[in-house]
Coordinates of C-alpha atoms in Angstrom, one line a residue:
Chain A
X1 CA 14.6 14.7 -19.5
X2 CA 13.7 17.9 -20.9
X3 CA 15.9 19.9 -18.5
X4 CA 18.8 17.8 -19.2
X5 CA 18.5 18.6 -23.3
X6 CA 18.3 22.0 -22.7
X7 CA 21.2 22.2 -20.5
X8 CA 23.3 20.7 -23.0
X9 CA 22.5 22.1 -26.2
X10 CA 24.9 24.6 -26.5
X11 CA 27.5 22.6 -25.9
X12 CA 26.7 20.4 -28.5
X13 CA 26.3 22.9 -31.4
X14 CA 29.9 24.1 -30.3
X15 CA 31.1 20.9 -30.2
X16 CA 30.0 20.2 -34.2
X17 CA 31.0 23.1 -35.4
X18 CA 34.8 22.5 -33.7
X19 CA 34.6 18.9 -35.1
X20 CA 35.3 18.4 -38.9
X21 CA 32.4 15.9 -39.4
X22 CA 31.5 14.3 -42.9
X23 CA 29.0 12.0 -43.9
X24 CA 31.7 9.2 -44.1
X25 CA 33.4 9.9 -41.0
X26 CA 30.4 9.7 -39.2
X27 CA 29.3 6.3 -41.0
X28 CA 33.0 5.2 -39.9
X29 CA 32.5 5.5 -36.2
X30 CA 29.5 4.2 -36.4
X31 CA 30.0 1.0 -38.4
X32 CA 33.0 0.5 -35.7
X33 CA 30.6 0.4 -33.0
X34 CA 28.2 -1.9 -34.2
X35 CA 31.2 -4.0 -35.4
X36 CA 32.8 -4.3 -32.0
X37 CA 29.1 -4.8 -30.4
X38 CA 30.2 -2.4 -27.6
X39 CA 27.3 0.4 -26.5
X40 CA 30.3 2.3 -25.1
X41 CA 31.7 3.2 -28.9
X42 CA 28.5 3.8 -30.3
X43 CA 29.0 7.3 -29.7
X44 CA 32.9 7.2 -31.0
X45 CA 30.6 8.5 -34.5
X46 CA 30.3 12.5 -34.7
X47 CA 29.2 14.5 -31.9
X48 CA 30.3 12.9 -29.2
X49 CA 29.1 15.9 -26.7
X50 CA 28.8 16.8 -22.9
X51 CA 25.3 14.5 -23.3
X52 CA 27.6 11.2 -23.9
X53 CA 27.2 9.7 -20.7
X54 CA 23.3 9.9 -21.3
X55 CA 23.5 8.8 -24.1
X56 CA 25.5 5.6 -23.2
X57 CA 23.2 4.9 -20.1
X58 CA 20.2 4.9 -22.1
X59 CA 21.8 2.7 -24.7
X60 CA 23.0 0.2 -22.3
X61 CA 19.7 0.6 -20.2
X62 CA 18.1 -0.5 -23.6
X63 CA 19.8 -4.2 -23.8
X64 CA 19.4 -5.2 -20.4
X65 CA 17.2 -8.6 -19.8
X66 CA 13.8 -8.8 -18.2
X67 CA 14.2 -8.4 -14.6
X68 CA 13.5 -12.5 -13.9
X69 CA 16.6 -13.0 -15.6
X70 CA 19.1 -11.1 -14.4
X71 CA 21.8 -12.1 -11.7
X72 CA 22.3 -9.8 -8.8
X73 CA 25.2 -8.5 -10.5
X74 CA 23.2 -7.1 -13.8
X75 CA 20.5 -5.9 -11.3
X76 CA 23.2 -3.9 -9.5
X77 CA 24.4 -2.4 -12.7
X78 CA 20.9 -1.3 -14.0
X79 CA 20.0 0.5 -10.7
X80 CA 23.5 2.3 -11.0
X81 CA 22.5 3.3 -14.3
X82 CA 18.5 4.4 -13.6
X83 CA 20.0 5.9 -10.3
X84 CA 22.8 7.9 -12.3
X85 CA 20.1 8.8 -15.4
X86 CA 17.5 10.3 -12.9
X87 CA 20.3 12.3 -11.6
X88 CA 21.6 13.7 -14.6
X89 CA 17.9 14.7 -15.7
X90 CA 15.9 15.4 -12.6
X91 CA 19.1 15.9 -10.5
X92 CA 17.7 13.8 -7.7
X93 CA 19.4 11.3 -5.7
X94 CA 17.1 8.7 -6.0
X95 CA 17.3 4.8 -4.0
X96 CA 15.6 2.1 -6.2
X97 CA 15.9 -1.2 -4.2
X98 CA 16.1 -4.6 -5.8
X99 CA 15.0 -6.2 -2.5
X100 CA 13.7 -9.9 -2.8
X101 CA 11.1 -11.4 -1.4
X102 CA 10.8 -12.4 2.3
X103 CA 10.5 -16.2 3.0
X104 CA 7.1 -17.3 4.2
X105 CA 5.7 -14.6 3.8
X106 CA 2.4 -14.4 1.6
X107 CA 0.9 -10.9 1.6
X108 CA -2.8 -10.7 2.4
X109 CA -5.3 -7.5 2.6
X110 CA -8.5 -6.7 4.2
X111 CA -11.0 -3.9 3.9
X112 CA -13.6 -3.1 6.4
X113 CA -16.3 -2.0 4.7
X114 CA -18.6 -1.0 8.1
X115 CA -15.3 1.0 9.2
X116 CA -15.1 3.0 5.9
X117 CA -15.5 6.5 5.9
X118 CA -14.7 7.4 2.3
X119 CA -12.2 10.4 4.0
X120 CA -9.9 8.9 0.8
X121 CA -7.0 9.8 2.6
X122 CA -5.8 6.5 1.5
X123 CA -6.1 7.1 -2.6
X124 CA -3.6 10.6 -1.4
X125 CA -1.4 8.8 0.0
X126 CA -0.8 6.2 -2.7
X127 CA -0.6 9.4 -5.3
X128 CA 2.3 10.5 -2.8
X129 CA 4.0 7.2 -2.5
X130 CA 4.1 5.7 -5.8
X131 CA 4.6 9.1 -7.8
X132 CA 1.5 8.6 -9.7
X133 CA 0.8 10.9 -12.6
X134 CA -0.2 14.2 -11.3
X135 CA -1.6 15.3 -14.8
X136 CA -4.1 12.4 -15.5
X137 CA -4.3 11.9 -11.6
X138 CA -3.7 8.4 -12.0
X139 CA -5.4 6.8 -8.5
X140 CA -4.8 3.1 -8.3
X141 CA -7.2 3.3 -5.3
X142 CA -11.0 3.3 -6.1
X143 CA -13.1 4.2 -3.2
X144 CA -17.0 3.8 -4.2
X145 CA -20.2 5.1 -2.2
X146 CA -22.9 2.7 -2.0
X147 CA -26.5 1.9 -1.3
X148 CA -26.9 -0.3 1.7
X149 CA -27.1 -3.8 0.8
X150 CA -25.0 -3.7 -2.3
X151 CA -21.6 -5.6 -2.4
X152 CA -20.7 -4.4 -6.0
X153 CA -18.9 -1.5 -6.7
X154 CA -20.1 -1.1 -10.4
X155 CA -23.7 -0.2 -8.2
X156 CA -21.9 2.5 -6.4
X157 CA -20.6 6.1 -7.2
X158 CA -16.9 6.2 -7.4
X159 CA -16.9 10.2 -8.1
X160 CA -18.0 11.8 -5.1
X161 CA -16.7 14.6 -4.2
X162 CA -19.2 16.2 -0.6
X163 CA -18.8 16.2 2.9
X164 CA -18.5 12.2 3.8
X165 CA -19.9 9.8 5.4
X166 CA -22.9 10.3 4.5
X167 CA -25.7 8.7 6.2
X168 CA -27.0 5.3 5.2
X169 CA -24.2 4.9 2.8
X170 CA -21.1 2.7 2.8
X171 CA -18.2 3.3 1.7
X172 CA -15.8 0.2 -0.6
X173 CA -12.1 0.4 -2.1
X174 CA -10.9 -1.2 -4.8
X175 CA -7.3 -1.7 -5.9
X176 CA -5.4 -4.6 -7.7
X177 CA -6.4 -7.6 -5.2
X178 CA -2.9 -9.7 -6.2
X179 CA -4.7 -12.8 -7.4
X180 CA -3.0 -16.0 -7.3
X181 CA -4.4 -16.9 -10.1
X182 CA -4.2 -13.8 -11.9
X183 CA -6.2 -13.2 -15.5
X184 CA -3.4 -10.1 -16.1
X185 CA -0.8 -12.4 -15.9
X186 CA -1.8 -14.9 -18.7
X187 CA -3.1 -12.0 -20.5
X188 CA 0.6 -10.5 -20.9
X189 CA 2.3 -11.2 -24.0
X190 CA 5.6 -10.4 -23.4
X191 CA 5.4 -12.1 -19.5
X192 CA 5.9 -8.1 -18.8
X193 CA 3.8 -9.0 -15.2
X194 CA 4.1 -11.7 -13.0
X195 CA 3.4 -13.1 -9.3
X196 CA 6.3 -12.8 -7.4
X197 CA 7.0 -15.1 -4.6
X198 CA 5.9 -13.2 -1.6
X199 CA 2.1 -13.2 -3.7
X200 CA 2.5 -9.2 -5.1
X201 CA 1.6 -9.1 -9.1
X202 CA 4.2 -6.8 -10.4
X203 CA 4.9 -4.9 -13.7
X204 CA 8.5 -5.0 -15.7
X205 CA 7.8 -1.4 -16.6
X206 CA 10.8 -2.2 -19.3
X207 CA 9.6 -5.3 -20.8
X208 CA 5.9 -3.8 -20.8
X209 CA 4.5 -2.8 -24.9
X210 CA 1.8 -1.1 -23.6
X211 CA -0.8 -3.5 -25.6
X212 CA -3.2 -3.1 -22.3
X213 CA -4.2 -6.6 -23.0
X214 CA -4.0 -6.8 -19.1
X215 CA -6.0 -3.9 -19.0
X216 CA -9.0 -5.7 -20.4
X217 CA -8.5 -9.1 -18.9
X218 CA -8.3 -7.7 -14.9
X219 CA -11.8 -8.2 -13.8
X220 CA -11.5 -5.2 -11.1
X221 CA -10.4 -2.6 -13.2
X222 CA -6.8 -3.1 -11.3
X223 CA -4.4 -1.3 -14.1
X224 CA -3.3 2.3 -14.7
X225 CA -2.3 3.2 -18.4
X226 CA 0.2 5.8 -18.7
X227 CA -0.9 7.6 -22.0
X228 CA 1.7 10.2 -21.4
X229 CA 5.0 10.7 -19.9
X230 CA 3.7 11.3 -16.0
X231 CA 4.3 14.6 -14.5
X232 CA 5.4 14.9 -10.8
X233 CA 7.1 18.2 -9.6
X234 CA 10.4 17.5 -8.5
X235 CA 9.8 18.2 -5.0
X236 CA 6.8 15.7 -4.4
X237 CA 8.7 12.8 -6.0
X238 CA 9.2 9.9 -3.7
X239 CA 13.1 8.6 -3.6
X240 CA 12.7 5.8 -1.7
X241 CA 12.0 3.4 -5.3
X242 CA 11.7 0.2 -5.8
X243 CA 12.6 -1.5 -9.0
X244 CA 9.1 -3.3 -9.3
X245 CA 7.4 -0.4 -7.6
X246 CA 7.4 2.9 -7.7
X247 CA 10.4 4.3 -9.9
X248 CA 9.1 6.2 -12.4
X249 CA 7.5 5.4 -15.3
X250 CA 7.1 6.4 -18.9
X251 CA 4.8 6.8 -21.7
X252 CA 3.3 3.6 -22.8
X253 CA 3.6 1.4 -19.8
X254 CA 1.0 -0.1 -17.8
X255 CA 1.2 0.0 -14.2
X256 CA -0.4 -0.9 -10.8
X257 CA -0.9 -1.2 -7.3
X258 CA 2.3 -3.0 -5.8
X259 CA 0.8 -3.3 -1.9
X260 CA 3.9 -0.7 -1.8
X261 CA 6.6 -3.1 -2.6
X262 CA 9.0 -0.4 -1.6
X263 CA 7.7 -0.4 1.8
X264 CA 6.1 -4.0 2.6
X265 CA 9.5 -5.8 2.2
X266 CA 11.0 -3.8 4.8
X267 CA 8.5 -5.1 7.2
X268 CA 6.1 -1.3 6.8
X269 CA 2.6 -1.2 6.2
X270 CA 1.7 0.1 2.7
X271 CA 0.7 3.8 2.3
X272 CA -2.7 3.4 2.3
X273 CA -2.9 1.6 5.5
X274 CA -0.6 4.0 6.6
X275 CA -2.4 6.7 5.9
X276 CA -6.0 5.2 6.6
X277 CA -7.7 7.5 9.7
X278 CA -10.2 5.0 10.9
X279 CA -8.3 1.4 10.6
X280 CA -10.2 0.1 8.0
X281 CA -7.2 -1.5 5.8
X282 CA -5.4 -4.6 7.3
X283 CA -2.5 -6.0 6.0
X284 CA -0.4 -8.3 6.8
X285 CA 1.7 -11.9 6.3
X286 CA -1.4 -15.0 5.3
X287 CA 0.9 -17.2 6.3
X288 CA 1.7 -16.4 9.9
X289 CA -1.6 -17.8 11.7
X290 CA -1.0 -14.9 14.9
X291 CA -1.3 -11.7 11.8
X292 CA -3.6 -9.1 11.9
X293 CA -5.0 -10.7 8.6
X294 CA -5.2 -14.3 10.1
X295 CA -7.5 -13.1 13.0
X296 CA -10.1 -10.8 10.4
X297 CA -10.0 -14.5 8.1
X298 CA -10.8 -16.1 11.3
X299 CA -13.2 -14.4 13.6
X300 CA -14.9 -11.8 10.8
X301 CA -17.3 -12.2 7.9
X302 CA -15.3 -12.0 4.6
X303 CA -16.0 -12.3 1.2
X304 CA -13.8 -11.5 -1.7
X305 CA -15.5 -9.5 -5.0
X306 CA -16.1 -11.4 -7.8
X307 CA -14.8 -15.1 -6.5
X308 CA -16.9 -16.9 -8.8
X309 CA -14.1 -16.2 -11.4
X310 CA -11.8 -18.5 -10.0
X311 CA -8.9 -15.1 -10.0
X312 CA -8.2 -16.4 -6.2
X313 CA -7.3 -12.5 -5.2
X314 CA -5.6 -12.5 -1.6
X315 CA -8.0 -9.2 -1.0
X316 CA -11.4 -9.6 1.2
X317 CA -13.6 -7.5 2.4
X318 CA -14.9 -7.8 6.3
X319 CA -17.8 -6.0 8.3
X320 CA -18.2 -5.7 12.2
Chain B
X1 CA -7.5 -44.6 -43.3
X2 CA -4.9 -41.7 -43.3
X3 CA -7.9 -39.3 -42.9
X4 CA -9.1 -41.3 -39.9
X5 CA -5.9 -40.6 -37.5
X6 CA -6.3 -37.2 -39.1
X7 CA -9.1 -37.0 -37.4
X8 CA -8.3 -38.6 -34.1
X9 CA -5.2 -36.9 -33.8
X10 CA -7.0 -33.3 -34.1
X11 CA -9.8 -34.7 -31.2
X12 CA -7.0 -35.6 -29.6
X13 CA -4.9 -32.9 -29.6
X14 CA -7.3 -30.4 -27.6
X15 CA -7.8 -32.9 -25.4
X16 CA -4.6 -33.4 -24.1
X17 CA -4.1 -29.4 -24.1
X18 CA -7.3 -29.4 -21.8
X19 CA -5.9 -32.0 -19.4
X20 CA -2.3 -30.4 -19.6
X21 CA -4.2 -27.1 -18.8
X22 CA -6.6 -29.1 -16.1
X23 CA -3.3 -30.8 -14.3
X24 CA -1.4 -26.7 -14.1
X25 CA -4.2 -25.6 -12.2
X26 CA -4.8 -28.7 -9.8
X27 CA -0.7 -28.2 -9.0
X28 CA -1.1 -25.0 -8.1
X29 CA -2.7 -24.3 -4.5
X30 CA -5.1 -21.8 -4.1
X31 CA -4.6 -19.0 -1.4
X32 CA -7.1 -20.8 1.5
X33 CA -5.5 -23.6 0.7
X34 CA -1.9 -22.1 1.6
X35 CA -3.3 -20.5 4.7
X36 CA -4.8 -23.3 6.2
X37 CA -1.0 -25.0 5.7
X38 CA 0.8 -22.4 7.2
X39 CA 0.3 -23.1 11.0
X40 CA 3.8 -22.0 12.1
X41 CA 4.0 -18.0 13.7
X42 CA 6.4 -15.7 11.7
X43 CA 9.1 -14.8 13.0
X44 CA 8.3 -11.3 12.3
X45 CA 11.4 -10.1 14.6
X46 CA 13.5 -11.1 11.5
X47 CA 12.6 -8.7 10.0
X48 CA 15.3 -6.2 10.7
X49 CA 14.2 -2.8 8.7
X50 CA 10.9 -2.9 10.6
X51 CA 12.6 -2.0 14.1
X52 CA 13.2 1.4 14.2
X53 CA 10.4 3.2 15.6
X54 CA 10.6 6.5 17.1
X55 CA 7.7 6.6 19.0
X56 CA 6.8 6.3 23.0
X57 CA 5.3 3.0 23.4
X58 CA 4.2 1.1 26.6
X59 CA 3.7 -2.7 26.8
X60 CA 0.5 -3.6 27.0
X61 CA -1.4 -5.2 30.1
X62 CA -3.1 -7.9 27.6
X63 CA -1.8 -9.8 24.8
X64 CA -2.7 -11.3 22.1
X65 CA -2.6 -14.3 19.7
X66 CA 1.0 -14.2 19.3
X67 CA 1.6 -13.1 22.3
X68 CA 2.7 -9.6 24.5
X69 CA 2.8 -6.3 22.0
X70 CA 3.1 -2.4 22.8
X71 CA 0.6 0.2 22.6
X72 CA 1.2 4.2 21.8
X73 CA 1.9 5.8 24.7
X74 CA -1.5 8.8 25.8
X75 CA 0.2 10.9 28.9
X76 CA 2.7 12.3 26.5
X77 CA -0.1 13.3 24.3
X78 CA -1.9 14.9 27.3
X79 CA -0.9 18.6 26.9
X80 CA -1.5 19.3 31.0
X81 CA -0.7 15.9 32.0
X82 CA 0.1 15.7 35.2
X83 CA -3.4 16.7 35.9
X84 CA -2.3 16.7 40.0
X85 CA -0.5 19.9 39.0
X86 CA -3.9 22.0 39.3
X87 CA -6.0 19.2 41.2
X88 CA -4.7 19.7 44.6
X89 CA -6.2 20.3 47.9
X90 CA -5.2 24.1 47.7
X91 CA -7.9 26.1 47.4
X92 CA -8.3 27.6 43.4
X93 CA -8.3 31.1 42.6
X94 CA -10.9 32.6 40.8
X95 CA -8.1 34.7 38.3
X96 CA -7.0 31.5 37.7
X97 CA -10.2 30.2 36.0
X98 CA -10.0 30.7 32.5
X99 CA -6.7 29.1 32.1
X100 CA -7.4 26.6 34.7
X101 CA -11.1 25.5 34.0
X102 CA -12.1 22.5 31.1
X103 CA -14.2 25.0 28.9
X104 CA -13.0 23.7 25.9
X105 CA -14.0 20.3 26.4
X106 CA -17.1 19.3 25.3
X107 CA -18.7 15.5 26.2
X108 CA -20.1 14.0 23.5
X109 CA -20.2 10.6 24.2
X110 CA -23.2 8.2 25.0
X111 CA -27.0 8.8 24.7
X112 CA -29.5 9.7 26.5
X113 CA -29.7 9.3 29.9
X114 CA -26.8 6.9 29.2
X115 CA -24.7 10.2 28.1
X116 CA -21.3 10.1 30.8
X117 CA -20.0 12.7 32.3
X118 CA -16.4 13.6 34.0
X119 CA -16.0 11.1 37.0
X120 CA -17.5 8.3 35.1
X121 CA -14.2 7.7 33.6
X122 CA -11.9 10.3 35.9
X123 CA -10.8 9.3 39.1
X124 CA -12.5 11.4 41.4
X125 CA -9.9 11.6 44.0
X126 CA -6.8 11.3 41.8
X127 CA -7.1 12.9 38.5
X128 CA -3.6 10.9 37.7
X129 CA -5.5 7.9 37.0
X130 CA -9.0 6.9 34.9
X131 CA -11.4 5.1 36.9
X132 CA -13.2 1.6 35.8
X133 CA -17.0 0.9 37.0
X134 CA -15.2 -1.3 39.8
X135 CA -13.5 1.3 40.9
X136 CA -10.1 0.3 39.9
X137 CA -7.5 2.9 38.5
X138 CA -6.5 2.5 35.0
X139 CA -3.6 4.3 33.5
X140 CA -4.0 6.9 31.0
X141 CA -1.6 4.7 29.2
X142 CA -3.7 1.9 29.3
X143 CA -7.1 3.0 28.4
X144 CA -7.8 1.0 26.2
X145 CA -8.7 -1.0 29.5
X146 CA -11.5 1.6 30.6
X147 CA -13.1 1.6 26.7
X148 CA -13.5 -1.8 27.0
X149 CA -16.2 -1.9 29.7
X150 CA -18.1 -0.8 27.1
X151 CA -17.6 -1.3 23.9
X152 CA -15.8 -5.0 24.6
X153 CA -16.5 -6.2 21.0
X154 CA -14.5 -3.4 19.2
X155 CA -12.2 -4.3 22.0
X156 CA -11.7 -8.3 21.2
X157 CA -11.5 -7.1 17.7
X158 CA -8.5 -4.5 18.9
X159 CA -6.7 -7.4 20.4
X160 CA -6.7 -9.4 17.6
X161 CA -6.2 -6.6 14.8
X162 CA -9.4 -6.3 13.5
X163 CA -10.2 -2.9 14.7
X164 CA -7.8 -0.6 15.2
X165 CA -4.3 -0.6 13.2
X166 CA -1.0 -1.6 13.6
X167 CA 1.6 1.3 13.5
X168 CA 4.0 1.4 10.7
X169 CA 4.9 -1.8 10.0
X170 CA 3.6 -5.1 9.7
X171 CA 6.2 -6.8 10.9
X172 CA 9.0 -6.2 13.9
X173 CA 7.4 -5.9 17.4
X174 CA 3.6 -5.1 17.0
X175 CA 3.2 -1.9 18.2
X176 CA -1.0 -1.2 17.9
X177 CA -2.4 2.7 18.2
X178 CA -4.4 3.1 21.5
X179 CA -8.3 3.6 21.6
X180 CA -7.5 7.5 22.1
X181 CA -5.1 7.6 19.0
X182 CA -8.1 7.9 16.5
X183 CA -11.0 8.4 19.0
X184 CA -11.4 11.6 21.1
X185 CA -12.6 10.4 24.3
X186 CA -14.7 13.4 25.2
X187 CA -16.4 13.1 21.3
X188 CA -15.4 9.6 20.1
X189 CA -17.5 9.4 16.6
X190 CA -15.6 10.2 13.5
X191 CA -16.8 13.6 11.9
X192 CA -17.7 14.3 8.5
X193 CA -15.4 16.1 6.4
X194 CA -14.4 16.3 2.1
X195 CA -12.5 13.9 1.1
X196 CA -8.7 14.6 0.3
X197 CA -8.9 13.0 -3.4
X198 CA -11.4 13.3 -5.8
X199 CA -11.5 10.8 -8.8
X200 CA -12.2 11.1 -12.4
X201 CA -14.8 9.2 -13.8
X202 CA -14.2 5.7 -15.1
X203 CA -13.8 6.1 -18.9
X204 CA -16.3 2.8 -19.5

């Protein structure tokens, strides 16, 4: 956003100095635009500079509906528009998908907490994927180290940092587990987050006030808080976006794991199990009784954290 | 009077929120309850993004639950594969020993006097093939059928996707890494190394 400014400063001083502008002329244009309720003549007031097409993007970007409401058609024009922006001030050609759900598809998770190594090649991986804020390191990955015979992470160290595994120690993730019935979700005020179809809990980044109500409802400590404007050098940032994923965010906004919603609804595994060395993530569809995740339900011992609070997450945890 | 249904009507009113409340949740099934519905297989070949993979697979000599899948191909990974090349019935020269010789590998695997050496999994008299305690020759493709000898309960759990891991994508063809994708056969335990992240503390 910066670069963009700076770019066009010059330019602009030039162009108001050229342009005989008064108070009232300015007021003129102005009063037109709001009058005609177009975003296009907003900028017919004074200094209508190199940075107009910016200028209108963001304004129309500004009025568009929450992303529930909008026909294919208005979801077309905003990803033209947030594709357009990010190239006018990162210059980068990004894809941001609106991709819906799959049919019958129900995403499920499992973490083998014997297989664990805590190598955290998975919480990497995510940073990569999702263009999390390199500044902050936002992680939406929590891998914990714990005593035998504990099965609650708050018991556990989650800031390790030595040569792993380390014997007589396991090692458990936590991310957003996707509940069904999801206490982030009622939390919202502004019904900023919801469940979509396929069972991932995703964030309107535009319809989000950053009130972090969700924050403190989410039981597993699920939610990121951007407090500033994440930084991620140009060259690390991942253009393969969805609109509910990982485009990027702003100051303000809450945000979470999306089981890579980018990824998952073209059929690829998320980054971290991706990226996992020892096979200790499964994913896969809950409702297809021959997935990966079917078989661990079936034939391993699971249990889900914290299922006493009714949240119904589609996330368990399994052991050889 | 008036005060009366006053009265009732505020009893009454969080009462019927509670039921309204009670009746949203009872309409809305829970996750085991949708998975123990769902009894028809995915057709995950619908799926069309999920197809392209570039890598050399080999369908596998087993299936499982839903059916036949691929594994990652090993020979190609094998830098001196064909190992007939060097393991001939000509004579080897001794100049020829440093490059020819295994020095580098070092077995690591079993305890003990359990510990296995060379031709407990190598063929002795084709080193084109692994060998299984019954004597019969196993591709190096398929070894997965050697390592389950063995360790058959990592095995079963291979099969049905409990060990092990799917590469790439969940859906399209499964295509499952091999035993020696993660595990060096000569030294198959995971070592110890730093993590690649580290993570701030929780602010609470």
């Amino acid at each position: 956003m910066d670069h963009g400014k700076k770019k066009d400063a010059p330019l602009k001083t030039a162009d108001l100095l050229d342009s005989k502008c008064t108070r009232r002329s300015f007021l003129k244009g102005v009063s037109i635009a709001a009058a005609a309720g177009s975003a296009g003549l907003v900028t017919g007031g004074c200094g209508s500079v190199a940075s107009s097409e910016e200028a209108k993007l963001k304004w129309d970007e500004f009025f568009k509906k929450n992303y529930r409401m909008m026909t294919q058609e208005e979801k077309d024009a905003t990803v033209a528009r947030l594709e357009r922006l990010a190239k006018l001030q990162r210059g980068l050609d990004t894809r941001i998908s609106t991709q819906e759900p799959l049919d019958n598809v129900l995403y499920g998770y499992a973490f083998n907490i014997t297989r664990c190594k805590g190598y955290m090649d998975c919480v990497e991986a995510c940073v990569q994927e999702n263009n999390l804020d390199r500044q902050s390191k936002t992680q939406y990955i929590r891998i914990f180290e714990m005593d035998p015979g504990q099965l609650d992470p708050t018991s556990g160290d989650g800031k390790y940092y030595h040569e792993v595994p380390v014997e007589d120690k396991f090692y458990m993730g936590v991310q957003c587990f996707h509940c069904e019935n999801a206490p982030c979700i009622k939390a919202c005020p502004t019904k900023a987050t919801w469940r979509e179809p396929d069972g991932i809990v995703v964030v309107d980044y535009d319809w989000c006030i950053g009130c972090r109500y969700c924050m403190a409802a989410c039981p597993y400590w699920g939610r990121r808080f951007n407090w500033g404007d994440p930084v991620v050098p140009k060259e690390e940032i991942n253009t393969k976006q969805h609109y509910l994923g990982n485009r990027m965010r702003w100051k303000g906004v809450m945000e979470k794991c999306t089981f890579c919603v980018q990824r998952t609804r073209q059929g690829k595994l998320p980054a971290c199990v991706d990226a996992c060395p020892t096979g200790s993530r499964v994913f896969g569809n809950l409702l297809d009784p021959d997935s990966e995740i079917r078989f661990v339900l079936k034939n391993k011992k699971v249990f889900r954290f914290r299922e006493e609070l009714g949240t119904d997450p589609k996330f368990w945890y399994f052991m050889d | 009077m008036k005060i009366l249904t006053l009265r009732f009507a505020f009893l009454l009113l969080p009462a019927l929120m509670l039921l309204n409340s009670q009746l949203a949740i009872a309409s809305q099934d829970s996750v085991l309850e949708r998975i123990q519905a769902a009894d028809q297989p995915f057709d995950n070949m619908q799926v069309e993004s999920a197809h392209q993979l570039t890598v050399e697979t080999v369908l596998a000599k087993e299936s499982y639950q839903g059916g036949a899948f691929r594994v990652l191909a090993r020979k190609d990974a094998i830098s001196r594969y064909r190992c007939s090349v060097c393991h001939t019935k000509k004579t080897p020269q001794v100049r020829d020993g440093a490059l020819i010789t295994h020095g580098d590998i070092k077995i690591n695997h079993g305890e003990g006097k359990n510990e296995l050496g060379c031709i407990e999994c190598h063929d002795r008299q084709d080193r084109d093939f692994l060998v299984d305690m019954e004597g019969q020759k196993i591709d190096f493709d398929h070894s997965y059928q050697l390592c389950g000898q063995c360790h058959f309960r990592p095995k079963r759990d291979w099969l049905g996707g409990a060990h092990g891991k799917r590469v790439n994508n969940w859906a399209g063809e499964r295509v499952v890494m091999n035993c020696t994708s993660c595990h060096d056969p000569h030294s198959p335990a995971f070592k110890t190394k730093m993590p690649e992240a580290y993570s701030l503390p929780l602010e609470e």
